Amino acid sequence: MKHTENAPAKLNLWLNVIGKRSDGFHDIESLIVPTSGLSDVLRFDVREGGGGLNFSCNVSELTVGEDNLIIKALTLIERELEIKIEGYIELEKNIPIGAGLGGGSSDAAATLRSLNYIFKSSLSLDKLNNMAASLGSDVPFFVNSKPTICKGRGDELIFYSGDLTAKPIVLIKPPFGVSSAWAYSNLGKDGNLNEWSNDVQIADWGEAFNDLEMPVFKKFLVLPAIKTWLLERNETEVALMSGSGSTIFAVCVDLPSAHKVVDKARDVFGSSVWVKVVEIAAS
């Protein structure tokens, strides 16, 4: 059966890292939202059978082996349904890798949703969330893809009922990624940038902050430079790092302001930066 599924990017509007757990993960609390205007696209042409699976992607550096979250999600479905899946999966990768935008997790969740639909397996949302949690901390959020306060290691979901004004958001990512594992492992170590440790802004949704800025900004000095530059502009209201980076996002006053920020960012930071305008997808 053929099926196409969008896998949206996410933004962390605030991220509080509470502490390290006994299982090695960290307890967090974070308001996470899906975006409108930036998604990976997965195209499936699959069926039950043992003829093997072909996978293709437009980004050459993306691994396609057993560590690929799409393949891991497919394997979980095969085990749950006690079937083998054959056919073809194509990934159109639009979300940058290592950007703090959740591209890999979103792809995994889109795979779970799609295969559940294709094979008419009627797995419950709770079941899909449990399967998603075994794949990664952000994956349960993406199964639902709606504004959510995520707790625990990210697998405890409270759907957000507050108002999220649909203002344009500019994403700026320099030409490198940041490992989530590295960012969390360096949180709280000596030498963090003190001036960012209590940087809480007030946004339409309440407080805006990210505890992971401290270790990441210490190592990647261009990131606090981008954030400072954004905060100094009249066109922006809030600027923050998403997830573990390396994307810095800014909520803008209106769409013309967002386009002005995009043009200026390319002038200031060069053509190597990736820049994109998105909005919060409220539902």
Coordinates of C-alpha atoms in Angstrom, one line a residue, residues 151-274:
K151 CA 7.8 15.3 31.7
G152 CA 9.9 12.4 33.0
R153 CA 12.3 11.5 30.3
G154 CA 9.9 13.0 27.8
D155 CA 7.4 10.2 27.8
E156 CA 4.9 11.7 30.3
L157 CA 2.5 13.8 28.2
I158 CA 0.2 16.6 29.3
F159 CA -1.5 18.2 26.3
Y160 CA -1.2 22.0 26.5
S161 CA -4.5 23.9 26.6
G162 CA -3.1 27.5 26.7
D163 CA -3.2 30.0 23.8
L164 CA -0.3 29.9 21.4
T165 CA -0.4 32.9 19.1
A166 CA 0.5 32.0 15.5
K167 CA 3.4 34.4 15.1
P168 CA 6.2 33.8 12.6
I169 CA 9.4 32.2 14.0
V170 CA 12.8 32.4 12.4
L171 CA 15.1 29.4 12.8
I172 CA 18.9 30.0 12.5
K173 CA 21.2 27.0 12.5
P174 CA 25.0 27.2 11.9
P175 CA 26.7 24.5 9.8
F176 CA 27.2 22.1 12.7
G177 CA 25.1 19.9 15.0
V178 CA 25.1 19.3 18.7
S179 CA 24.8 15.8 20.3
S180 CA 22.0 15.6 22.8
A181 CA 23.9 13.1 24.8
W182 CA 26.9 15.5 25.0
A183 CA 24.7 18.4 26.0
Y184 CA 23.1 16.5 28.8
S185 CA 26.3 15.0 30.0
N186 CA 27.9 18.4 30.3
L187 CA 25.0 20.1 32.1
G188 CA 26.0 21.4 35.5
K189 CA 29.8 21.1 35.0
D190 CA 32.1 24.0 36.0
G191 CA 32.7 26.7 33.5
N192 CA 29.1 27.3 32.3
L193 CA 28.4 30.8 31.1
N194 CA 26.9 32.4 34.2
E195 CA 25.3 35.2 32.3
W196 CA 23.0 32.7 30.6
S197 CA 22.2 30.5 33.6
N198 CA 19.1 32.4 34.8
D199 CA 18.1 33.8 31.4
V200 CA 14.3 33.7 31.6
Q201 CA 12.3 35.6 29.0
I202 CA 8.6 36.4 29.1
A203 CA 6.7 35.2 26.0
D204 CA 3.0 34.9 25.0
W205 CA 3.0 31.4 26.5
G206 CA 4.7 32.5 29.8
E207 CA 8.4 31.8 30.6
A208 CA 10.9 31.0 27.9
F209 CA 14.2 29.4 28.8
N210 CA 16.4 26.4 28.1
D211 CA 18.7 24.9 30.7
L212 CA 20.8 23.2 28.0
E213 CA 21.9 26.6 26.7
M214 CA 24.5 26.7 29.5
P215 CA 26.8 23.8 28.4
V216 CA 26.1 24.2 24.7
F217 CA 26.8 28.0 24.7
K218 CA 30.1 27.3 26.6
K219 CA 31.5 25.2 23.7
F220 CA 29.8 26.7 20.7
L221 CA 30.3 30.5 21.0
V222 CA 28.5 31.4 17.8
L223 CA 25.2 30.3 19.4
P224 CA 25.1 32.9 22.2
A225 CA 26.2 35.4 19.6
I226 CA 23.2 34.5 17.4
K227 CA 20.9 34.7 20.3
T228 CA 22.2 38.0 21.5
W229 CA 21.9 39.4 18.0
L230 CA 18.3 38.3 17.7
L231 CA 17.4 39.7 21.1
E232 CA 18.8 43.1 20.1
R233 CA 16.6 43.4 17.1
N234 CA 13.3 45.3 17.1
E235 CA 11.7 42.7 14.9
T236 CA 11.9 39.9 17.6
E237 CA 10.2 39.3 20.9
V238 CA 11.9 36.1 22.2
A239 CA 15.0 34.2 21.2
L240 CA 16.0 30.8 22.5
M241 CA 17.9 27.6 21.6
S242 CA 15.6 24.6 20.8
G243 CA 16.4 21.3 22.5
S244 CA 20.1 20.7 22.6
G245 CA 20.8 22.9 19.6
S246 CA 22.2 23.9 17.4
T247 CA 19.2 25.9 16.2
I248 CA 18.4 29.2 17.7
F249 CA 14.8 30.4 17.1
A250 CA 13.2 33.9 17.4
V251 CA 9.6 34.7 17.7
C252 CA 9.0 37.8 15.4
V253 CA 6.4 40.6 15.6
D254 CA 5.0 39.8 12.1
L255 CA 5.8 38.1 8.8
P256 CA 7.6 41.2 7.2
S257 CA 9.7 41.4 10.4
A258 CA 10.6 37.7 10.1
H259 CA 11.7 38.1 6.5
K260 CA 13.8 41.1 7.4
V261 CA 15.5 39.0 10.1
V262 CA 16.2 36.2 7.6
D263 CA 17.9 38.6 5.2
K264 CA 20.0 40.3 7.9
A265 CA 21.0 37.0 9.4
R266 CA 22.5 35.8 6.1
D267 CA 24.3 39.1 5.8
V268 CA 25.7 38.9 9.4
F269 CA 26.4 35.2 9.8
G270 CA 27.1 34.2 6.2
S271 CA 25.7 31.9 3.6
S272 CA 26.7 28.8 5.5
V273 CA 23.9 29.3 8.1
W274 CA 20.6 27.6 7.5

